PDB file of C-alpha atoms in Angstrom:
ATOM      1  CA  GLN E  27       0.000   0.000   0.000  1.00 81.00           C
ATOM      2  CA  VAL E  28       1.252   3.457  -0.923  1.00 87.00           C
ATOM      3  CA  GLN E  29      -0.179   6.746   0.298  1.00 93.00           C
ATOM      4  CA  LEU E  30       0.538   9.958  -1.557  1.00 95.00           C
ATOM      5  CA  LEU E  31       0.245  13.546  -0.379  1.00 96.00           C
ATOM      6  CA  GLU E  32       0.693  16.517  -2.692  1.00 96.00           C
ATOM      7  CA  SER E  33       1.744  20.013  -1.689  1.00 97.00           C
ATOM      8  CA  GLY E  34       2.983  23.212  -3.284  1.00 97.00           C
ATOM      9  CA  GLY E  35      -0.068  24.351  -5.198  1.00 96.00           C
ATOM     10  CA  GLY E  36      -1.291  27.915  -5.113  1.00 97.00           C
ATOM     11  CA  LEU E  37      -2.032  31.052  -7.077  1.00 98.00           C
ATOM     12  CA  VAL E  38       0.580  32.397  -9.472  1.00 98.00           C
ATOM     13  CA  GLN E  39       0.633  34.910 -12.307  1.00 98.00           C
ATOM     14  CA  ALA E  40       1.096  33.823 -15.878  1.00 98.00           C
ATOM     15  CA  GLY E  41       4.779  33.328 -16.618  1.00 98.00           C
ATOM     16  CA  GLY E  42       5.526  32.362 -13.046  1.00 98.00           C
ATOM     17  CA  SER E  43       6.713  29.101 -11.541  1.00 98.00           C
ATOM     18  CA  LEU E  44       5.589  26.592  -8.951  1.00 98.00           C
ATOM     19  CA  ARG E  45       7.067  23.363  -7.666  1.00 98.00           C
ATOM     20  CA  LEU E  46       4.695  20.631  -6.615  1.00 98.00           C
ATOM     21  CA  SER E  47       5.830  17.934  -4.232  1.00 98.00           C
ATOM     22  CA  CYS E  48       4.370  14.520  -3.580  1.00 96.00           C
ATOM     23  CA  ALA E  49       5.393  12.680  -0.444  1.00 95.00           C
ATOM     24  CA  ALA E  50       4.896   8.928  -0.426  1.00 93.00           C
ATOM     25  CA  SER E  51       4.553   6.526   2.442  1.00 90.00           C
ATOM     26  CA  GLY E  52       4.615   2.804   2.182  1.00 80.00           C
ATOM     27  CA  ARG E  53       6.991   0.142   1.132  1.00 71.00           C
ATOM     28  CA  ALA E  54       8.880  -0.124  -2.124  1.00 73.00           C
ATOM     29  CA  PHE E  55       7.947   3.318  -3.388  1.00 75.00           C
ATOM     30  CA  SER E  56      11.214   3.435  -5.279  1.00 78.00           C
ATOM     31  CA  MET E  57      10.018   0.561  -7.469  1.00 83.00           C
ATOM     32  CA  TYR E  58       6.919   2.393  -8.738  1.00 89.00           C
ATOM     33  CA  THR E  59       6.511   4.444 -11.854  1.00 93.00           C
ATOM     34  CA  ILE E  60       5.154   7.830 -10.786  1.00 94.00           C
ATOM     35  CA  GLY E  61       3.091  10.347 -12.669  1.00 96.00           C
ATOM     36  CA  TRP E  62       1.334  13.673 -12.492  1.00 98.00           C
ATOM     37  CA  PHE E  63      -2.142  14.249 -13.862  1.00 98.00           C
ATOM     38  CA  ARG E  64      -4.424  17.263 -13.766  1.00 98.00           C
ATOM     39  CA  GLN E  65      -8.112  17.989 -13.993  1.00 98.00           C
ATOM     40  CA  ALA E  66      -9.652  21.336 -14.828  1.00 96.00           C
ATOM     41  CA  PRO E  67     -13.300  22.130 -13.994  1.00 92.00           C
ATOM     42  CA  GLY E  68     -15.662  20.397 -16.387  1.00 94.00           C
ATOM     43  CA  GLN E  69     -12.869  18.455 -18.048  1.00 96.00           C
ATOM     44  CA  GLU E  70     -11.527  14.946 -17.811  1.00 96.00           C
ATOM     45  CA  ARG E  71      -8.352  14.141 -15.944  1.00 97.00           C
ATOM     46  CA  GLU E  72      -5.371  14.387 -18.268  1.00 97.00           C
ATOM     47  CA  PHE E  73      -1.808  13.157 -18.245  1.00 98.00           C
ATOM     48  CA  VAL E  74       0.932  15.669 -17.482  1.00 98.00           C
ATOM     49  CA  ALA E  75       4.181  13.755 -16.917  1.00 98.00           C
ATOM     50  CA  ALA E  76       5.552  10.421 -15.751  1.00 97.00           C
ATOM     51  CA  VAL E  77       8.923   8.961 -14.818  1.00 94.00           C
ATOM     52  CA  THR E  78      10.129   5.413 -14.289  1.00 93.00           C
ATOM     53  CA  TRP E  79      11.316   4.066 -10.955  1.00 87.00           C
ATOM     54  CA  SER E  80      14.961   4.743 -11.812  1.00 86.00           C
ATOM     55  CA  GLY E  81      14.265   8.271 -12.975  1.00 84.00           C
ATOM     56  CA  THR E  82      15.996   7.634 -16.266  1.00 86.00           C
ATOM     57  CA  THR E  83      12.953   7.709 -18.554  1.00 91.00           C
ATOM     58  CA  SER E  84      10.286  10.397 -18.491  1.00 93.00           C
ATOM     59  CA  TYR E  85       7.403  11.467 -20.697  1.00 94.00           C
ATOM     60  CA  TYR E  86       5.472  14.693 -20.942  1.00 97.00           C
ATOM     61  CA  ALA E  87       2.244  15.843 -22.448  1.00 98.00           C
ATOM     62  CA  ASP E  88       2.864  18.024 -25.474  1.00 97.00           C
ATOM     63  CA  SER E  89       1.140  20.912 -23.722  1.00 97.00           C
ATOM     64  CA  VAL E  90       3.770  21.048 -20.965  1.00 98.00           C
ATOM     65  CA  LYS E  91       6.892  19.815 -22.756  1.00 98.00           C
ATOM     66  CA  GLY E  92       9.770  22.219 -22.282  1.00 97.00           C
ATOM     67  CA  ARG E  93       8.060  23.994 -19.376  1.00 98.00           C
ATOM     68  CA  PHE E  94       7.506  21.252 -16.763  1.00 98.00           C
ATOM     69  CA  THR E  95      10.057  18.852 -15.293  1.00 97.00           C
ATOM     70  CA  ILE E  96       9.251  15.710 -13.333  1.00 97.00           C
ATOM     71  CA  SER E  97      11.789  14.291 -10.917  1.00 94.00           C
ATOM     72  CA  ARG E  98      12.021  11.973  -7.939  1.00 92.00           C
ATOM     73  CA  ASP E  99      14.159  11.517  -4.871  1.00 92.00           C
ATOM     74  CA  ASN E 100      13.752   7.874  -3.921  1.00 89.00           C
ATOM     75  CA  PRO E 101      15.660   7.994  -0.630  1.00 90.00           C
ATOM     76  CA  LYS E 102      13.275  10.751   0.468  1.00 91.00           C
ATOM     77  CA  ASN E 103      10.196   9.010  -0.967  1.00 91.00           C
ATOM     78  CA  THR E 104       9.297  12.238  -2.714  1.00 93.00           C
ATOM     79  CA  MET E 105       8.621  13.293  -6.278  1.00 94.00           C
ATOM     80  CA  TYR E 106       8.379  16.732  -7.780  1.00 96.00           C
ATOM     81  CA  LEU E 107       6.859  18.631 -10.652  1.00 98.00           C
ATOM     82  CA  GLN E 108       8.688  21.842 -11.472  1.00 98.00           C
ATOM     83  CA  MET E 109       6.382  24.074 -13.473  1.00 98.00           C
ATOM     84  CA  ASN E 110       7.815  27.088 -15.290  1.00 98.00           C
ATOM     85  CA  SER E 111       6.318  29.611 -17.712  1.00 98.00           C
ATOM     86  CA  LEU E 112       2.871  28.850 -16.373  1.00 98.00           C
ATOM     87  CA  LYS E 113      -0.169  29.708 -18.450  1.00 98.00           C
ATOM     88  CA  PRO E 114      -3.806  30.262 -17.448  1.00 97.00           C
ATOM     89  CA  GLU E 115      -4.675  27.009 -19.208  1.00 97.00           C
ATOM     90  CA  ASP E 116      -2.486  25.165 -16.697  1.00 98.00           C
ATOM     91  CA  THR E 117      -5.080  25.940 -14.026  1.00 98.00           C
ATOM     92  CA  ALA E 118      -6.323  22.642 -12.588  1.00 98.00           C
ATOM     93  CA  VAL E 119      -6.174  20.291  -9.646  1.00 98.00           C
ATOM     94  CA  TYR E 120      -2.912  18.374  -9.924  1.00 98.00           C
ATOM     95  CA  TYR E 121      -2.681  14.776  -8.757  1.00 98.00           C
ATOM     96  CA  CYS E 122       0.335  12.569  -8.209  1.00 97.00           C
ATOM     97  CA  ALA E 123      -0.014   8.856  -8.796  1.00 96.00           C
ATOM     98  CA  ALA E 124       2.014   5.668  -8.491  1.00 94.00           C
ATOM     99  CA  ALA E 125       1.888   2.589 -10.680  1.00 92.00           C
ATOM    100  CA  ARG E 126       3.359  -0.887 -10.322  1.00 89.00           C
ATOM    101  CA  LEU E 127       4.881  -0.667 -13.783  1.00 85.00           C
ATOM    102  CA  VAL E 128       8.343  -0.668 -15.288  1.00 82.00           C
ATOM    103  CA  ILE E 129       7.338   1.807 -17.975  1.00 85.00           C
ATOM    104  CA  ALA E 130       6.207   5.420 -17.689  1.00 87.00           C
ATOM    105  CA  SER E 131       2.539   5.248 -18.612  1.00 90.00           C
ATOM    106  CA  ARG E 132       0.279   8.054 -19.802  1.00 93.00           C
ATOM    107  CA  ARG E 133      -2.851   6.073 -18.949  1.00 94.00           C
ATOM    108  CA  SER E 134      -4.538   7.009 -15.697  1.00 94.00           C
ATOM    109  CA  ASP E 135      -6.209   3.583 -15.448  1.00 95.00           C
ATOM    110  CA  GLN E 136      -2.791   1.987 -15.050  1.00 94.00           C
ATOM    111  CA  TYR E 137      -2.031   3.856 -11.836  1.00 95.00           C
ATOM    112  CA  ASP E 138      -2.787   2.121  -8.573  1.00 93.00           C
ATOM    113  CA  TYR E 139      -2.445   4.876  -5.997  1.00 94.00           C
ATOM    114  CA  TRP E 140      -3.499   8.527  -6.057  1.00 96.00           C
ATOM    115  CA  GLY E 141      -3.038  11.591  -3.926  1.00 96.00           C
ATOM    116  CA  GLN E 142      -5.884  13.903  -2.984  1.00 96.00           C
ATOM    117  CA  GLY E 143      -4.797  16.669  -5.341  1.00 97.00           C
ATOM    118  CA  THR E 144      -3.511  20.219  -5.011  1.00 97.00           C
ATOM    119  CA  GLN E 145      -5.013  23.272  -6.689  1.00 98.00           C
ATOM    120  CA  VAL E 146      -2.917  25.308  -9.113  1.00 98.00           C
ATOM    121  CA  THR E 147      -4.408  28.569 -10.348  1.00 98.00           C
ATOM    122  CA  VAL E 148      -2.645  30.716 -12.936  1.00 98.00           C
ATOM    123  CA  SER E 149      -3.983  34.236 -13.369  1.00 97.00           C
ATOM    124  CA  SER E 150      -3.633  36.170 -16.609  1.00 93.00           C
TER     125      SER E 150
END
């Protein structure tokens, strides 16, 4: 069992930056693929970024590529999403998730554990 807790959300102006953190508890977190997803009001949850357990392979949604960076610190059981050059369309609730996979998946149905989400609001 893995429990995830996000932090770091907030209100920021367009062009600004935020760093989201996701603290994990439970055994063998370092063996899980981890991902970030987001959900805006009235929209479906969408993939943002994912990274394999080793941190060597990562994938990004086209909408955030070049602006967001996913990373993990396995000894600290924590993962991060550095978000730069934020846009109003990045406004959403951001969720971290963990999957018992060896690949970095974009599919939310392949993730086994989810955090409760943290709100990110980007003003224009």
